[in-house]
Short mmCIF file of C-alpha atoms in Angstrom, two decimals:
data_model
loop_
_atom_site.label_atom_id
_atom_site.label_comp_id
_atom_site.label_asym_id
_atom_site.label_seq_id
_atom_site.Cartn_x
_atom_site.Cartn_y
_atom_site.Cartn_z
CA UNK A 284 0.00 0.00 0.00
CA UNK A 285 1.16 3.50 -0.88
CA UNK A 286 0.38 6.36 1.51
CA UNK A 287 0.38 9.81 0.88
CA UNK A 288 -0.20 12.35 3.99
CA UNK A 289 -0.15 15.47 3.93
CA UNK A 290 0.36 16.99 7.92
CA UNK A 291 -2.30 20.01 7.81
CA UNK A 292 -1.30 23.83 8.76
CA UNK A 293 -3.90 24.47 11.01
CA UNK A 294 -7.47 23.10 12.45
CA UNK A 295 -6.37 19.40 13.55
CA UNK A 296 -6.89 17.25 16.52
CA UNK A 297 -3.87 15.13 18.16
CA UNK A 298 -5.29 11.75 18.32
CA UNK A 299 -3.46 8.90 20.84
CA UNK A 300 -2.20 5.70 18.27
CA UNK A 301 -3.75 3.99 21.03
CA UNK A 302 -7.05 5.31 20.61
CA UNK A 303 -7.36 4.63 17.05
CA UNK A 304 -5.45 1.27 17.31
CA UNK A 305 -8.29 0.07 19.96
CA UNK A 306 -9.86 -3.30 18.81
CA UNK A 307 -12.86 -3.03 21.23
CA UNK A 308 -14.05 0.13 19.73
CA UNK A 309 -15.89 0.90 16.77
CA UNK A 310 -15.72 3.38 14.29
CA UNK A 311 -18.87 5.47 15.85
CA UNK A 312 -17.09 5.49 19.17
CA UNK A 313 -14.07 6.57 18.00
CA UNK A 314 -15.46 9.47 15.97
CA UNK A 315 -17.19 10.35 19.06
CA UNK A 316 -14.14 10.77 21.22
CA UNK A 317 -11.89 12.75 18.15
CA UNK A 318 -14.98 14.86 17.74
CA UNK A 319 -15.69 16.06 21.14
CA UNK A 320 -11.56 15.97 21.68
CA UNK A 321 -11.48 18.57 19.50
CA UNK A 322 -14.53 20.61 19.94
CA UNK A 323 -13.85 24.24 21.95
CA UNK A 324 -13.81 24.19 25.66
CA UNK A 325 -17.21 26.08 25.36
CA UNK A 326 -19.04 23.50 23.24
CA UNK A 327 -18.98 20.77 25.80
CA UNK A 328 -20.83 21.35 27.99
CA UNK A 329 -23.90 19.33 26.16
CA UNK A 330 -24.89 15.57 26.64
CA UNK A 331 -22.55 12.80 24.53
CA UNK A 332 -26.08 11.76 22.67
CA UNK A 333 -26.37 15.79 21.22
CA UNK A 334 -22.71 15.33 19.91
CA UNK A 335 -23.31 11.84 18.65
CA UNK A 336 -26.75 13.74 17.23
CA UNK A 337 -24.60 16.54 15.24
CA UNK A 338 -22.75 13.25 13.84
CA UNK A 339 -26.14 11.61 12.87
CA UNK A 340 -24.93 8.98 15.03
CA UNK A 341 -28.56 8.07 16.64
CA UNK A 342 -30.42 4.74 18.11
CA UNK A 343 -28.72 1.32 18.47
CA UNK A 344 -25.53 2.91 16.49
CA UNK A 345 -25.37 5.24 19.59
CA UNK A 346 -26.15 2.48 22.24
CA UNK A 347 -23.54 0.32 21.17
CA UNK A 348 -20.95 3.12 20.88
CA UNK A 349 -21.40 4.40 24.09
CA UNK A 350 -21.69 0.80 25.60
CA UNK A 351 -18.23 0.63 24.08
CA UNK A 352 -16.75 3.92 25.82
CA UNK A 353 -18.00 2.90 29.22
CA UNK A 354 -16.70 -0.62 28.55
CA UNK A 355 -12.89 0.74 28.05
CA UNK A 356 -13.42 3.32 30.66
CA UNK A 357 -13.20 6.42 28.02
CA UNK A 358 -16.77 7.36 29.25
CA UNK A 359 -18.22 7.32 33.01
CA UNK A 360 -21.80 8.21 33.83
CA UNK A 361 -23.19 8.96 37.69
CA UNK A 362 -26.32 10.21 38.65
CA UNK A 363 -26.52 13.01 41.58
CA UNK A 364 -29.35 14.18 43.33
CA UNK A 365 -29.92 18.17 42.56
CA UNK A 366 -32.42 20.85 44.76
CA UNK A 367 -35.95 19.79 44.77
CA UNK A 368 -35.71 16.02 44.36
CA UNK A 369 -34.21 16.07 41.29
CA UNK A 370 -31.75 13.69 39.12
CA UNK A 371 -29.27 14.66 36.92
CA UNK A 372 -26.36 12.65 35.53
CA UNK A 373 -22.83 13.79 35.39
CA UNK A 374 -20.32 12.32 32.47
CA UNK A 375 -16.69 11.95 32.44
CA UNK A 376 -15.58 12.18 28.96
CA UNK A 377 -11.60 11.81 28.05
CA UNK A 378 -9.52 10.89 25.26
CA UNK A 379 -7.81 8.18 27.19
CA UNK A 380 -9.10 5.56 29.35
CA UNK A 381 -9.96 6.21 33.39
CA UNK A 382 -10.61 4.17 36.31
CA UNK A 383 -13.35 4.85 38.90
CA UNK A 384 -11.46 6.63 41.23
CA UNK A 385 -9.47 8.76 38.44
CA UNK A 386 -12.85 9.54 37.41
CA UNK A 387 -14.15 10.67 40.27
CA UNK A 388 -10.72 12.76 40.43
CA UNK A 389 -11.87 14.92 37.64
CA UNK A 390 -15.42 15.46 38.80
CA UNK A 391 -14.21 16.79 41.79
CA UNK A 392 -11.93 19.22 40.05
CA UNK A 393 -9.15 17.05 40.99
CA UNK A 394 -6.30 16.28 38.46
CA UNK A 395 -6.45 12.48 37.99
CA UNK A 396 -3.29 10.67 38.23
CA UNK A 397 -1.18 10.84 35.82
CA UNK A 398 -3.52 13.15 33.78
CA UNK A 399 -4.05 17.36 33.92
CA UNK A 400 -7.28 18.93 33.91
CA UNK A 401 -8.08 20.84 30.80
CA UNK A 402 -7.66 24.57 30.98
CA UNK A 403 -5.39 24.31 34.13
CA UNK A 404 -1.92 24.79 31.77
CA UNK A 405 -0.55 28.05 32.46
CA UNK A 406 -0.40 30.82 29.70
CA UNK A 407 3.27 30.98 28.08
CA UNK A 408 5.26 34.51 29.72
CA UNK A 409 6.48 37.28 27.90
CA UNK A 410 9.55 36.53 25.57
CA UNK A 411 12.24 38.15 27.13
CA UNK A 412 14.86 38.83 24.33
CA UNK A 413 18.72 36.95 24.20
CA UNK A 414 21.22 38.82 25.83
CA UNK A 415 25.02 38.57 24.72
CA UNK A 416 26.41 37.01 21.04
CA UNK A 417 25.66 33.94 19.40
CA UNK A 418 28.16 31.26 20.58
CA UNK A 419 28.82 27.74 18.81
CA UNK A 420 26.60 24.16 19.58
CA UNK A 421 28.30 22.43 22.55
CA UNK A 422 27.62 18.90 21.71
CA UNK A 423 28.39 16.55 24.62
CA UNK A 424 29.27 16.86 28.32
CA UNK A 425 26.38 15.72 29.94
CA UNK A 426 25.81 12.59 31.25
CA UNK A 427 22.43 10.60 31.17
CA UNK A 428 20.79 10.61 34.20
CA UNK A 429 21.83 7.83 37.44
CA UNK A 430 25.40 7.42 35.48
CA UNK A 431 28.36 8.04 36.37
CA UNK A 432 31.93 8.18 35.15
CA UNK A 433 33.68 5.23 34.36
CA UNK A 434 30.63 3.19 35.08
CA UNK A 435 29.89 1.86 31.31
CA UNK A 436 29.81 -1.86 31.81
CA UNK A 437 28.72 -3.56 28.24
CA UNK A 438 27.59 -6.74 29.93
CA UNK A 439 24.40 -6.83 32.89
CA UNK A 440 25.07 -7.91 36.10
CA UNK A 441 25.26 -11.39 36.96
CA UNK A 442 22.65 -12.55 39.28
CA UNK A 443 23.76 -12.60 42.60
CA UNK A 444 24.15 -16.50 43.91
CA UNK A 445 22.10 -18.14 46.71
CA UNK A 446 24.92 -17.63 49.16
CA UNK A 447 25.43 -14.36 49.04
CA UNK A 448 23.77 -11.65 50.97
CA UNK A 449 20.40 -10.09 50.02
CA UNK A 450 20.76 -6.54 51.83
CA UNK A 451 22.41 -5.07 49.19
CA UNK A 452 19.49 -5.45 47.06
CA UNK A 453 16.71 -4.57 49.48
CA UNK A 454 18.35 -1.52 50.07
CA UNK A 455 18.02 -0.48 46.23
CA UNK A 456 14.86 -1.02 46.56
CA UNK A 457 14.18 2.39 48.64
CA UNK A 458 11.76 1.40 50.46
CA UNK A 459 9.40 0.67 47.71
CA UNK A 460 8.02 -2.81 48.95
CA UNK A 461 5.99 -0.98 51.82
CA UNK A 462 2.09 -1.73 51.84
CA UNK A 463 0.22 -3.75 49.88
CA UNK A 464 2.83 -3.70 47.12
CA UNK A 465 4.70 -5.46 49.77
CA UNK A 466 2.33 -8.53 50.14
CA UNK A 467 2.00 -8.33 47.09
CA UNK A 468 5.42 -8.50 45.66
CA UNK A 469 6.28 -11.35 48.10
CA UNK A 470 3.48 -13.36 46.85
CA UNK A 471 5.26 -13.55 43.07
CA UNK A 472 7.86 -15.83 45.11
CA UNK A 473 7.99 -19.33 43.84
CA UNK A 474 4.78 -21.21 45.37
CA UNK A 475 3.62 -24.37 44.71
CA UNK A 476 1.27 -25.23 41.30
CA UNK A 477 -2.70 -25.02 41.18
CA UNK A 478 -4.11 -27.54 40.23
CA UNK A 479 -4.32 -28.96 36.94
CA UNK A 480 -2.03 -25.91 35.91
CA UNK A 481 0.45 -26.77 33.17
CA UNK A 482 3.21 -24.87 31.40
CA UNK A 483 1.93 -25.03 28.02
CA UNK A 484 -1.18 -25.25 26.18
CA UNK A 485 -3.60 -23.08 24.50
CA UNK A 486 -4.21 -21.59 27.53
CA UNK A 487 -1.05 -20.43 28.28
CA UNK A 488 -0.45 -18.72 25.23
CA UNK A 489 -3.92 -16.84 25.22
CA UNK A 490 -2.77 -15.89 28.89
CA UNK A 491 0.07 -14.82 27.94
CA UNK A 492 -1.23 -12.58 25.54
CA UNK A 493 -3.68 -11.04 27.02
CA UNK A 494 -0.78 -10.42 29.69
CA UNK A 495 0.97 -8.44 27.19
CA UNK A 496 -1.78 -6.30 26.44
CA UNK A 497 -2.34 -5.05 29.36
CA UNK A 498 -0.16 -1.91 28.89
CA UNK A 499 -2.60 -0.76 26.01
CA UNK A 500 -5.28 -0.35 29.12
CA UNK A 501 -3.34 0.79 31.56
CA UNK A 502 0.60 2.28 31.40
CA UNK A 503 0.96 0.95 35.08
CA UNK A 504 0.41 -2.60 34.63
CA UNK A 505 3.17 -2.50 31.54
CA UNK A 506 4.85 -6.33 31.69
CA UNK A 507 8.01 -7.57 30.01
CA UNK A 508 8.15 -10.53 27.72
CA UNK A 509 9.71 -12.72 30.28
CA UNK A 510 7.39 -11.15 33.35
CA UNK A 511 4.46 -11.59 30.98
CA UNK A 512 5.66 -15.77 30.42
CA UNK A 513 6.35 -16.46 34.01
CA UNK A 514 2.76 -15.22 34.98
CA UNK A 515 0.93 -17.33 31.87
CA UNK A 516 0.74 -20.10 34.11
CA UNK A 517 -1.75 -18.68 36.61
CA UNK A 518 -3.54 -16.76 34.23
CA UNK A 519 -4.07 -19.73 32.23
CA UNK A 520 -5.62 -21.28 35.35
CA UNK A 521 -8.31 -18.55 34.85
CA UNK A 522 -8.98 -19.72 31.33
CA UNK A 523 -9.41 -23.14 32.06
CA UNK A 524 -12.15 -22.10 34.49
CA UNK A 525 -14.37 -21.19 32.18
CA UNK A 526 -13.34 -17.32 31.87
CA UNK A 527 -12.88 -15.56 28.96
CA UNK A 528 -10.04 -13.77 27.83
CA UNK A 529 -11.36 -10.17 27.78
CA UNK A 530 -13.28 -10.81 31.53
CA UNK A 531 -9.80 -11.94 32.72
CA UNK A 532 -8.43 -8.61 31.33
CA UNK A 533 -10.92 -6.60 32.67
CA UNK A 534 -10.22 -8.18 36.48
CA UNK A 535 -6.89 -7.21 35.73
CA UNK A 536 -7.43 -3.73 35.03
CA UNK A 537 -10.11 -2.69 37.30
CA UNK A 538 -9.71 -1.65 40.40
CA UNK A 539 -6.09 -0.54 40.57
CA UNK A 540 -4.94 1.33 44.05
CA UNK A 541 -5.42 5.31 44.09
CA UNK A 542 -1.89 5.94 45.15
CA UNK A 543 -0.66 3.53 41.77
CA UNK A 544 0.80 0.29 41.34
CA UNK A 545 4.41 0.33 41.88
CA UNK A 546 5.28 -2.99 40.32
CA UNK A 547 2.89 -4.21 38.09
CA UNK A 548 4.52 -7.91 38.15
CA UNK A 549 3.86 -8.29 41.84
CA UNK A 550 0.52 -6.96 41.87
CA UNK A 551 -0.73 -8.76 38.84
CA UNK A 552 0.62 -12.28 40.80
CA UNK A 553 -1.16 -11.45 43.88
CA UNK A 554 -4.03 -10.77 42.00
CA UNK A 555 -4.01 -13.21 39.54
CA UNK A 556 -3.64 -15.54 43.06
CA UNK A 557 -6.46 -14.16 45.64
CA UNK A 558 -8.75 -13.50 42.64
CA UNK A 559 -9.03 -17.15 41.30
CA UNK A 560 -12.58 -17.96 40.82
CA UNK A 561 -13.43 -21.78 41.95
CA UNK A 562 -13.53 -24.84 40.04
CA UNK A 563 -15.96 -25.34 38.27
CA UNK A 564 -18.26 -28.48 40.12
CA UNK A 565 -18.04 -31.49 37.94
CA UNK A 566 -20.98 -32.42 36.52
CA UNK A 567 -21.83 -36.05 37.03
CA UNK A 568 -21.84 -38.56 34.08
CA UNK A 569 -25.15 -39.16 32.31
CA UNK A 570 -26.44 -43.02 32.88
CA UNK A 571 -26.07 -45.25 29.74
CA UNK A 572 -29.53 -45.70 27.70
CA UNK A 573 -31.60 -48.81 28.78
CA UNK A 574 -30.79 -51.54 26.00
CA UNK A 575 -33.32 -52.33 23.52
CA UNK A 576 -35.77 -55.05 23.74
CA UNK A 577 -34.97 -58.29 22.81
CA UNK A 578 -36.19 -59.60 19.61
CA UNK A 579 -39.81 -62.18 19.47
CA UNK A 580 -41.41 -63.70 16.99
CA UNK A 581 -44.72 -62.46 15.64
CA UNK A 582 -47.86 -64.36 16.17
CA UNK A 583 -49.59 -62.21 13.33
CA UNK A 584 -50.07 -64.08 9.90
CA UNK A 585 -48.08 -64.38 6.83
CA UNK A 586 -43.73 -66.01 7.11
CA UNK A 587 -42.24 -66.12 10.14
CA UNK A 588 -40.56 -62.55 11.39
CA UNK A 589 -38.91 -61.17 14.00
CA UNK A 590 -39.54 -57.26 15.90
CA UNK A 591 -38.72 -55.58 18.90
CA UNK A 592 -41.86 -54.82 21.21
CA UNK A 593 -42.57 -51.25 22.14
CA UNK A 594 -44.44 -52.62 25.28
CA UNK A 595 -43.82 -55.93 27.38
CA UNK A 596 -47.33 -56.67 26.47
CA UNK A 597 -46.85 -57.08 22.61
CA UNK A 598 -47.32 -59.96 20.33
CA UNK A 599 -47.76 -58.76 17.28
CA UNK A 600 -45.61 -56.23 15.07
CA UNK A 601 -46.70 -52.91 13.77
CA UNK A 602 -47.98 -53.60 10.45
CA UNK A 603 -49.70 -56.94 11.72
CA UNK A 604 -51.28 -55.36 14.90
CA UNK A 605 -52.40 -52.27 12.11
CA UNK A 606 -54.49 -54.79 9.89
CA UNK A 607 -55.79 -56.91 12.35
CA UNK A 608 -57.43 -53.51 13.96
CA UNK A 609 -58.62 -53.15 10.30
CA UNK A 610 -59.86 -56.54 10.40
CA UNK A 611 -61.88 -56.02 13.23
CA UNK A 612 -63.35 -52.89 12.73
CA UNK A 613 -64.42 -53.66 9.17
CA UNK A 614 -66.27 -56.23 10.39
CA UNK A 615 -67.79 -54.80 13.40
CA UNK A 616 -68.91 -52.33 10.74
CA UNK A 617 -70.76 -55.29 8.82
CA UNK A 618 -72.18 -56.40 11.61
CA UNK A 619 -73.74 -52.90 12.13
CA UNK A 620 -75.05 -52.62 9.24
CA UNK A 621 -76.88 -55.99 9.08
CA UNK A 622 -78.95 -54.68 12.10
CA UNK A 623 -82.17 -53.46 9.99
CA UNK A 624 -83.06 -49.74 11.01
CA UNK A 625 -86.02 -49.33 13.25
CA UNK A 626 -89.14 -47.70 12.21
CA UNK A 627 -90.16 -44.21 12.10
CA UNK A 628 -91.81 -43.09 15.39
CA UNK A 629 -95.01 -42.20 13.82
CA UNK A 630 -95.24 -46.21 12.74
CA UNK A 631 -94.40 -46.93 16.31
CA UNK A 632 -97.28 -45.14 18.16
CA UNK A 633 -99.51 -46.07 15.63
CA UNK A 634 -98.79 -49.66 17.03
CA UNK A 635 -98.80 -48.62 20.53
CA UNK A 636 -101.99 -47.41 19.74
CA UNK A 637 -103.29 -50.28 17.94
CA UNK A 638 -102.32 -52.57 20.73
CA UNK A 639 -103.67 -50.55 23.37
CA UNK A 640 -107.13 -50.05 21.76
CA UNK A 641 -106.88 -54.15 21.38
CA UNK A 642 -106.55 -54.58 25.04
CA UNK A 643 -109.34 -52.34 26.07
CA UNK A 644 -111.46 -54.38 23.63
CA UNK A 645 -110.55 -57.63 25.47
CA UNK A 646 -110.98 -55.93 28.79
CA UNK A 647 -114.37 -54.49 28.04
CA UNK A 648 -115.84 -57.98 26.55
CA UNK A 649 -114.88 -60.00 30.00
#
């Protein structure tokens, strides 16, 4: 592919890559955050649904983009009770993605960590003019920061062997390990294996993965290649438990301490560890199906034949036990129809009456 950009002048909006290199939003919802990004400080003020309006982004287009923002934590929503019993909800809207309490930072008027409130930059001073003549570049002279001179080893360190003493390294720590980075940074020690855990598999590579992308979330929780591979284990544990890989990345990411994670390997194995949801319970094997029936012999007519009877009771197949049924009711319907009809009724009481009037003759002659 051959690409030809132009950088514009003037009347442009700095976009994050990360923003537009998110998989788990869609086009509306990124448009939505570059277009309110770059509206004036004075045009936002309305509700994300007028913006996504102006866009003619409306109905279950806007649903599922803002579903998507409050999914990656670009968008928070909170309703607050106002004078006279009223609701009104406040939105947190930024280019790059906040957690709960970061939000709640910047509704407060609080700069979120890590982040600066919009506005709050001071304005540039006046230029004050150069004093004295041009002199040449000085190139060189300054050292990088934490280095000194004649420290430019162009080999690591060795790791230190099991007999020597630990203090040295402790004390480089500075006294970061205090707190619950402490517990958890101790709990990444080598422990003993869950169960069923195994050191490769599908699992372990999705793990592994998702691992890895953790940084795209959140820059604290950044992981090497080699921190990222010796935590697969336990997060494929988590996968084999019946969660899915983007529920495992949003435990992960949720939730981090207010004051910050200080290392993101330690408190990804602790929480990887106290976060493991239970077995799923094993779900007993179904019973075999009965056997079928054994085989008889029917007693209908015709050769010899063999079936398998639908009820204990059976003696007869299914096409045999069909015609004798036809058998019997054609000739339950002959015998019916043998039976001459009666008379009519009028015939009837005429001989009632004919009989009665003979009886009172009888009785009347004695």
């Amino acid at each position: 592919m051959l690409s030809h950009v132009i950088p514009p002048p003037r009347g442009y909006t700095k976009v994050p890559n990360g923003l537009v290199r998110q998989s788990r939003l869609g086009s509306d919802a990124k448009i939505l955050v570059i277009y309110v990004q770059g509206l004036p400080e004075g045009d936002r003020d309305k509700a994300l649904s007028e913006h996504a309006r102006a866009l003619h982004i409306t109905g279950r287009r806007y649903q599922k983009a803002k579903s998507e923002l409050v999914a990656s934590g670009y968008l928070h929503e909170k309703r607050e009770s106002v004078a006279g019993g009223r609701w009104r909800t406040v939105q947190v809207f930024s280019n790059s993605p906040l957690t709960e309490d970061q939000a709640a930072r910047v509704r407060a008027g609080v700069p979120a960590d890590g982040y600066e409130l919009l506005g709050t930059a001071s304005a540039p001073g006046a230029h004050i003019p150069t004093v004295g003549v041009p002199s040449p570049r000085v190139a060189g002279g300054l050292l990088p920061a934490g280095e000194e001179l004649g420290n430019n080893a162009s080999h690591p360190p060795t790791e230190a062997s099991p007999g020597e003493d630990v203090d040295e390294a402790e004390s480089e720590g500075g006294g970061e390990s205090e707190g619950a980075d402490e517990a958890e940074g101790a709990s990444w020690g080598p422990r003993e294996e869950l169960p069923g855990g195994s050191s490769d598999g599908p699992e372990v590579a999705a793990a592994e993965r998702v691992l890895l992308s953790l940084r795209h979330e959140q820059r604290q929780l950044h992981l090497g290649v080699r921190e990222a591979r010796t935590l697969a284990g336990l997060g494929a544990e988590w996968l084999r438990r019946g969660v899915t890989a983007a529920d495992l990345r949003r435990v992960l990411c949720s939730g981090l301490p207010s004051e910050g994670v200080r290392t993101a390997v330690g408190f990804l194995a602790h929480r990887l560890r106290e976060k493991l949801p239970a077995a799923p319970e094993s779900v007993p094997a179904s019973e075999p199906p009965p056997p079928p029936p054994a085989l008889i012999a029917c007693a209908g007519p015709g050769e010899e034949h063999l079936f398998r009877p639908h009820v204990p009771w059976a003696t007869t197949c299914g096409p045999c036990y069909r015609e004798e049924q036809r058998a019997f009711w054609a000739d339950a319907q002959a015998r019916a129809e043998a039976v001459p009809e009666p008379p009519p009724w009028r015939e009837r009481f005429a001989a009632v009456a004919v009989d009665g009037a003979a009886a009172d003759a009888e009785g009347g002659g004695l």
